[in-house]
Short mmCIF file of C-alpha atoms in Angstrom, two decimals:
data_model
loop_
_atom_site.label_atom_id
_atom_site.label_comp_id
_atom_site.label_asym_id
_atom_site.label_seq_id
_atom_site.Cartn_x
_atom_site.Cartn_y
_atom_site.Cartn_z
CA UNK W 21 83.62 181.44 41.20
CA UNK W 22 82.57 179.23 44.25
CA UNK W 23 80.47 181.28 47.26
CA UNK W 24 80.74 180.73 50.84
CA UNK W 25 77.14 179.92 52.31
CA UNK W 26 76.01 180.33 56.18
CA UNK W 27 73.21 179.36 57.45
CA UNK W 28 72.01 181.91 60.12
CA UNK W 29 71.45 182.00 62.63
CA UNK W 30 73.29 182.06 64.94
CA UNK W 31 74.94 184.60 62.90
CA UNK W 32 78.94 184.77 61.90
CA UNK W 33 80.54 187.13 64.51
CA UNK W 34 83.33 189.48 63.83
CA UNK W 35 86.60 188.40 65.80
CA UNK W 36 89.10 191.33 64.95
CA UNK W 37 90.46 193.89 62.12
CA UNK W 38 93.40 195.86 61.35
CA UNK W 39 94.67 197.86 58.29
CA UNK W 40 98.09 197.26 56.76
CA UNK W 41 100.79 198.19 54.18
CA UNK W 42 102.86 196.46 52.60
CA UNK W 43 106.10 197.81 50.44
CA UNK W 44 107.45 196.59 46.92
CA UNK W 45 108.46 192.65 48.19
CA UNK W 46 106.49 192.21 51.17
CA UNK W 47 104.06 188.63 51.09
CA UNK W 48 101.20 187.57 52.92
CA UNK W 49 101.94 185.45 55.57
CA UNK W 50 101.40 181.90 55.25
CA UNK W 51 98.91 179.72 57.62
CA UNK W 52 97.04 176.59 57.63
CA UNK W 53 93.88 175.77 59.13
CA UNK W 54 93.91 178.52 61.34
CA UNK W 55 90.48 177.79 62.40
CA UNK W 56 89.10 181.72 61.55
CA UNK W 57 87.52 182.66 58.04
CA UNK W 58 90.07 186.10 57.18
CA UNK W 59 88.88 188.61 54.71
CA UNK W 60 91.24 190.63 52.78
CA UNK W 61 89.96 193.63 50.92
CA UNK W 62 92.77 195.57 49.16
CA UNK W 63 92.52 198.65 48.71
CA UNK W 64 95.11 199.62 47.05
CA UNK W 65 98.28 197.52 45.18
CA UNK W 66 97.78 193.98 44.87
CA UNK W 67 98.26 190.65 46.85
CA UNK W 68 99.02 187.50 45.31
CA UNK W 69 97.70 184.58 47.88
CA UNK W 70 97.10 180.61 47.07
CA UNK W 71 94.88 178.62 49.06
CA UNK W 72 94.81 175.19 48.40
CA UNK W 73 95.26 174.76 44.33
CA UNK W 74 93.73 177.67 43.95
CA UNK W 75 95.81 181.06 42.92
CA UNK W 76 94.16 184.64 43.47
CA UNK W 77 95.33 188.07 42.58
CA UNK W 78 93.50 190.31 44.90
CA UNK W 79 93.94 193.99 43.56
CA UNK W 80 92.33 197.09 44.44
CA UNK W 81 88.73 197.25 44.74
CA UNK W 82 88.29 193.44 45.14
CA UNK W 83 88.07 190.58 48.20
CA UNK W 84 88.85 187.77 49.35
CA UNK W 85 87.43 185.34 51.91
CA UNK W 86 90.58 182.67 53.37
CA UNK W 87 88.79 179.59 54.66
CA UNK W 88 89.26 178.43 58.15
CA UNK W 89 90.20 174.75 57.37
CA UNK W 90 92.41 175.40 54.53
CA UNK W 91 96.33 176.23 54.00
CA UNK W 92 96.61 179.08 52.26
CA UNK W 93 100.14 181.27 51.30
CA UNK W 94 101.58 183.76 49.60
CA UNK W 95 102.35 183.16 45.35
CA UNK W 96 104.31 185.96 44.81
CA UNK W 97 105.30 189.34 46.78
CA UNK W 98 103.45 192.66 45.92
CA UNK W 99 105.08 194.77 42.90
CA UNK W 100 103.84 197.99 44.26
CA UNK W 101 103.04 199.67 47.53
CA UNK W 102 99.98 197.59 48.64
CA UNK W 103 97.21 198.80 51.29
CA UNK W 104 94.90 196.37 52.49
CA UNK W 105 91.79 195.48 55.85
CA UNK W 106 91.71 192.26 57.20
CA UNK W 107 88.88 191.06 59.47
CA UNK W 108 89.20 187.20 61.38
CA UNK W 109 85.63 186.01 61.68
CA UNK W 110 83.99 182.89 62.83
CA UNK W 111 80.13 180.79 62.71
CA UNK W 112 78.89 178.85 65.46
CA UNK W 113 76.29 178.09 63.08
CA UNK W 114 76.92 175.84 59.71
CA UNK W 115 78.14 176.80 56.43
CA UNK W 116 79.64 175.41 53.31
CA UNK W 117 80.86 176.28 49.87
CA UNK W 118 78.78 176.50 46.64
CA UNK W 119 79.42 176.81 42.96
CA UNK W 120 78.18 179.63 41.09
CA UNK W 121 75.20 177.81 40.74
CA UNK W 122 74.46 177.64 44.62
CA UNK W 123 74.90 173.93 44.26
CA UNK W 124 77.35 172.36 47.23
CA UNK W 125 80.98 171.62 46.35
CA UNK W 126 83.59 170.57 48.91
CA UNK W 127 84.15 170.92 52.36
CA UNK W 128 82.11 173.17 54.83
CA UNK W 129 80.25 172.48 57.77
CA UNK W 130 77.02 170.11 58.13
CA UNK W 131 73.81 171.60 58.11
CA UNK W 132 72.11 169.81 61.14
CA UNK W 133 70.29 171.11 63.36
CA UNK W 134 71.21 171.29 67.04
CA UNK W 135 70.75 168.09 69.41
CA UNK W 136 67.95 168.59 72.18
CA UNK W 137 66.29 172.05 71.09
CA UNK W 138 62.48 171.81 71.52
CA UNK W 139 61.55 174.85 69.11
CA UNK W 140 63.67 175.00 65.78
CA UNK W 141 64.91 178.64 65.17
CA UNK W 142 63.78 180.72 61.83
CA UNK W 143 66.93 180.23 59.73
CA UNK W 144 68.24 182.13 56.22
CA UNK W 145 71.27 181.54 54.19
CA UNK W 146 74.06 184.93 53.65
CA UNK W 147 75.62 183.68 50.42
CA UNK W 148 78.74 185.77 49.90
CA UNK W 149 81.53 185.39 46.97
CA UNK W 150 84.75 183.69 48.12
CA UNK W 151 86.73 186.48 45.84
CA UNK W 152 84.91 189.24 44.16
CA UNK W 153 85.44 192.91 42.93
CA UNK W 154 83.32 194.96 45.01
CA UNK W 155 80.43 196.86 44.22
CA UNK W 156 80.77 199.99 46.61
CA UNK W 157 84.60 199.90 47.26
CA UNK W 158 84.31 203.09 48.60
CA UNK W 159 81.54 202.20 51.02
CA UNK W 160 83.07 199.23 52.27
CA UNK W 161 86.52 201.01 52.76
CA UNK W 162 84.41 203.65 54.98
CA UNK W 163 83.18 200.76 57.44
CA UNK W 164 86.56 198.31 57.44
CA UNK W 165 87.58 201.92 58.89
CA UNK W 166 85.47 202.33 61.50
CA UNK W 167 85.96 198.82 62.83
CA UNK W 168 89.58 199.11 62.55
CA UNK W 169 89.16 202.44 64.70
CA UNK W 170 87.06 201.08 66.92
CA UNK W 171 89.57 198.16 67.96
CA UNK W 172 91.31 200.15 70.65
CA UNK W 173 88.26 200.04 72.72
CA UNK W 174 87.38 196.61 72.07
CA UNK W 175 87.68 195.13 76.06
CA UNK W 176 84.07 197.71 76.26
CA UNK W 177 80.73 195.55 75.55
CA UNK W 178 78.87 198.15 73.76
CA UNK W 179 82.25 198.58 71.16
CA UNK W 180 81.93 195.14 70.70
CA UNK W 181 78.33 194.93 69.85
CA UNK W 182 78.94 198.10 67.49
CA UNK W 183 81.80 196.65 65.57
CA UNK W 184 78.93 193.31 65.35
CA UNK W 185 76.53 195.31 63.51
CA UNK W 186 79.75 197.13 61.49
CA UNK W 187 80.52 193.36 60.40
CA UNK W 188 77.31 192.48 59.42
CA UNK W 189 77.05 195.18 57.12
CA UNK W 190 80.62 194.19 55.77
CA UNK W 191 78.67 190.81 54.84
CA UNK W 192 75.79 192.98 53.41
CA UNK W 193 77.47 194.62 50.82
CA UNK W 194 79.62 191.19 49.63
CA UNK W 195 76.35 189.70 49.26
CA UNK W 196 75.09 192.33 47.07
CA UNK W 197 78.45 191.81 45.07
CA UNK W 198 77.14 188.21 44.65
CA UNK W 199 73.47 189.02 44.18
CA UNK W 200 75.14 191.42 41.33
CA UNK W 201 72.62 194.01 42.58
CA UNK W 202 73.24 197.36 40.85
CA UNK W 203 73.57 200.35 43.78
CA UNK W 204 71.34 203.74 43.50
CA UNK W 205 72.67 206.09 41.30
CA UNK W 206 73.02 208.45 44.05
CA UNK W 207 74.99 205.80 45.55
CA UNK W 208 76.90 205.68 42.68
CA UNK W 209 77.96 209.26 42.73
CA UNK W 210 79.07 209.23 46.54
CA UNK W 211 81.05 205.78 45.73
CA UNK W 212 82.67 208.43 42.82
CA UNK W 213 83.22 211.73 45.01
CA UNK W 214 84.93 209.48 47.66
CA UNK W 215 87.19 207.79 45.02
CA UNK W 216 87.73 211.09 43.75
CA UNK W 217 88.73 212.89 47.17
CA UNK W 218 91.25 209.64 47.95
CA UNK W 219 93.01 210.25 44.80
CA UNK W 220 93.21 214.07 45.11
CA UNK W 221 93.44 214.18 48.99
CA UNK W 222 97.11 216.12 48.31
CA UNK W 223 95.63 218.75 46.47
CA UNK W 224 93.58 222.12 47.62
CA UNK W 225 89.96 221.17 47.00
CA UNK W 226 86.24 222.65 47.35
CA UNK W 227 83.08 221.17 46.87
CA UNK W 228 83.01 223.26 43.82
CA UNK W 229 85.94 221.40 42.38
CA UNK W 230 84.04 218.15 43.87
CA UNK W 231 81.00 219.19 40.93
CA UNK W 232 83.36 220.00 38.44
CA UNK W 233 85.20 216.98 38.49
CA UNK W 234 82.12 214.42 38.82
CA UNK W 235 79.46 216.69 36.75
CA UNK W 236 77.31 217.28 39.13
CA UNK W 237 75.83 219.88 41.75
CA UNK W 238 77.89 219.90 44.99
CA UNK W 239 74.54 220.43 46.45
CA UNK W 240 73.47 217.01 45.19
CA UNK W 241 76.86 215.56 45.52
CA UNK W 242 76.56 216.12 49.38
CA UNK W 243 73.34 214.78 49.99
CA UNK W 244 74.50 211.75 48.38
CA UNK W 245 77.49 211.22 50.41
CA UNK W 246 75.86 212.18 53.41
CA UNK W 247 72.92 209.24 52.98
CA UNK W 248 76.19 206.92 51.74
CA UNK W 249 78.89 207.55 54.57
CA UNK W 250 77.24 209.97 57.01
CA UNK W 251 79.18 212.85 56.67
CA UNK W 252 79.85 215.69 53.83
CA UNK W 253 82.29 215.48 51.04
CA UNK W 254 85.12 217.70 53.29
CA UNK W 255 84.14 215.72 56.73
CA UNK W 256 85.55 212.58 54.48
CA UNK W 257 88.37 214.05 53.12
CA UNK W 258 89.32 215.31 56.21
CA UNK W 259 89.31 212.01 57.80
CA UNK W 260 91.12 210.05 54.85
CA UNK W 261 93.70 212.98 55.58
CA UNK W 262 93.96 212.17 58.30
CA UNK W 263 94.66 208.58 58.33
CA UNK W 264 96.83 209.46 55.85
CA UNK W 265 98.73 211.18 58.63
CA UNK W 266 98.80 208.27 60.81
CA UNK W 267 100.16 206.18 58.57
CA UNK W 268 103.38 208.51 57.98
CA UNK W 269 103.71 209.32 61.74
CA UNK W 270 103.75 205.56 62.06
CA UNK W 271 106.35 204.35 59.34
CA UNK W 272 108.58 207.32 58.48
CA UNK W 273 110.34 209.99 60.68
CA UNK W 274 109.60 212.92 58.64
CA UNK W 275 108.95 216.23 61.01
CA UNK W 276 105.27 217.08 61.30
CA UNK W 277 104.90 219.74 59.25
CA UNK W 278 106.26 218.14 56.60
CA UNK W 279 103.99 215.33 56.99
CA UNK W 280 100.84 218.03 57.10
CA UNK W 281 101.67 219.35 53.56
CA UNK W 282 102.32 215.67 52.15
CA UNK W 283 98.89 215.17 53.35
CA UNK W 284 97.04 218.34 52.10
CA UNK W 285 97.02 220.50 54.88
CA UNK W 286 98.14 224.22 54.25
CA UNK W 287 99.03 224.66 57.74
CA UNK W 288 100.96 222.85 60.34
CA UNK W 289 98.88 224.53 63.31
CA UNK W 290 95.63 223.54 61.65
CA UNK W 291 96.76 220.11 61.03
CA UNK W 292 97.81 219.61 64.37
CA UNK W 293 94.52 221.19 65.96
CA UNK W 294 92.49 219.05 63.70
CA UNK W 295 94.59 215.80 64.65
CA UNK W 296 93.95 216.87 68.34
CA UNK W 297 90.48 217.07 68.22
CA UNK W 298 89.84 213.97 66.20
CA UNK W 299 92.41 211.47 67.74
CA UNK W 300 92.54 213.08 71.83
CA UNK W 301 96.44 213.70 70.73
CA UNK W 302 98.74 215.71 68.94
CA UNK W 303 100.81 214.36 66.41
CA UNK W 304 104.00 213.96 68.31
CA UNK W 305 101.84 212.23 71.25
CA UNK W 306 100.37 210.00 68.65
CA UNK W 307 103.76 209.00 67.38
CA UNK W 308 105.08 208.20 70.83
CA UNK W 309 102.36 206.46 71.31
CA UNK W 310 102.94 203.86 69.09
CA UNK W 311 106.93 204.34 68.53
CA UNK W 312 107.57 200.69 70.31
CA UNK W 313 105.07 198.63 68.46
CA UNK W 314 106.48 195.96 65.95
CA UNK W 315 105.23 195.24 62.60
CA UNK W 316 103.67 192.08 62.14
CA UNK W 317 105.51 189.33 59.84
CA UNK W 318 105.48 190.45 56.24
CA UNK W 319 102.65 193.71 56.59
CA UNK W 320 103.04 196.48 59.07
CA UNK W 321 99.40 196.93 60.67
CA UNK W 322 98.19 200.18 61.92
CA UNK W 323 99.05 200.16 66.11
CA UNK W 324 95.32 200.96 66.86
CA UNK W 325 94.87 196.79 65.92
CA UNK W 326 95.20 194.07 68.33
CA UNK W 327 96.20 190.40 68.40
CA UNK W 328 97.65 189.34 64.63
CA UNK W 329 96.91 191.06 61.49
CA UNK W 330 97.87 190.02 57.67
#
């Protein structure tokens, strides 16, 4: 499978990211040349995208990078609901694509170095997988997250610098993917208590459940997640929870307490307080909010995006 190679630096920058969801039908919209690499990472569902004469069925846990100079489209619409990030991002420097064995194959950038600079700059290559399954999916779910969070505030320079370094570590882990590098087993068990928490957000859970499940102290489970993601088993299930939330506020009209039980919590006043304290709004706020925004053509992105999403 062919890689995508920069040379750094300068180093690619991150442009802009959203999250969307597509329903049984919906297609990826179809562009050419659009001048911006776009990363899909699906994270649940599938998407079935061409690009070129090449044919890719992107499923959960795995991603694809869309080349900027290419025309790429959708092969088929997605059987199932499908939940995917997307992230636009761009290199001032050079780059090109490789074959498996790092040797160059077509199209890319030249690697020349810039006309009238007196002192060359230290340069490395980031070689990262043009499709791959990923390694951490869990991990990388947690930081597409944060930069799609983050993209509200995005006209404020220090946001911008933050969702920079986010990026960078986006690139970080789909190198290791292509480096095959195996993760720490304690890594390992965080990447399996967060998988474990999305599937059973709807359900009453402890961290005692947590060990059950997985095997393993809660004690141990915890320290693992918190040196993975930076918070404690419940901190991360409360926040898939409630994104969860958001995403029915957003694309049904089903009455807020209803939406608090569909989404594990026992009780609509805690729900609501917790929403509150996490998003600046209540629920109903939140859904006002946003009641006016359009989808985008074929995926409905979460409103906290801007400019076009996939």
């Amino acid at each position: 499978m062919p890689a995508i190679e920069f040379t750094a630096l300068p180093l690619p920058h991150y442009i802009r990211a959203g999250y969307s969801l597509a329903g049984p039908g919906r297609k990826h919209p179809e562009r050419c040349a659009i001048g911006e690499f776009d990363l899909l990472v699906v994270a649940q569902g599938c998407l079935y995208i061409g690009e070129e004469d090449r044919q890719y069925e992107v499923a959960e846990g795995h991603a694809l990078i869309l080349r900027p100079d290419l025309h790429h489209y959708p092969t088929a619409g997605c059987t199932e609901r499908t939940a995917s990030y997307w992230l636009h991002f761009h290199t001032a420097g050079s780059w090109r694509l490789t074959d498996d064995d790092g040797e160059e194959a077509a199209g890319g950038a030249d690697d020349a170095p810039a006309p009238g600079r007196t002192f060359r700059m230290q340069t490395f290559r980031i070689r990262v997988p043009q499709f791959s399954r990923l390694v951490q999916p869990a991990k990388m779910y947690e930081v597409l997250r944060q930069l799609v969070a983050l993209e509200r505030d995005s006209h404020l320079h220090w946001v911008r610098w933050e969702q920079q370094l986010l990026f960078q570590q986006v690139l970080m882990m789909l190198a290791a993917g292509a480096d095959a590098r195996s993760p720490r087993p304690g890594a390992v068990v965080a990447d399996q208590a967060a998988s474990y928490l999305r599937k059973h957000y709807r359900e009453r859970l402890t961290a005692k459940n947590l060990g059950e499940a997985l095997n393993f102290h809660p004690v141990y489970i915890a320290r693992c997640m918190k040196r993975q993601f930076g918070c404690s088993p419940m901190e991360y299930l409360l926040q898939y929870r409630l994104d969860q939330a958001k995403l029915l506020l957003l694309q049904t009209d089903l009455p807020v307490g209803r939406i608090a039980q569909d989404v594990g919590f026992r009780q609509a006043a805690y729900f609501t307080a917790c929403f509150a304290r996490n998003e600046g709004v209540t629920p109903r706020e939140y859904r006002r909010r946003f009641l006016q925004n359009p989808g985008a053509a074929g995926l409905d992105p979460i409103p906290t995006t801007t400019g076009g999403g996939n």
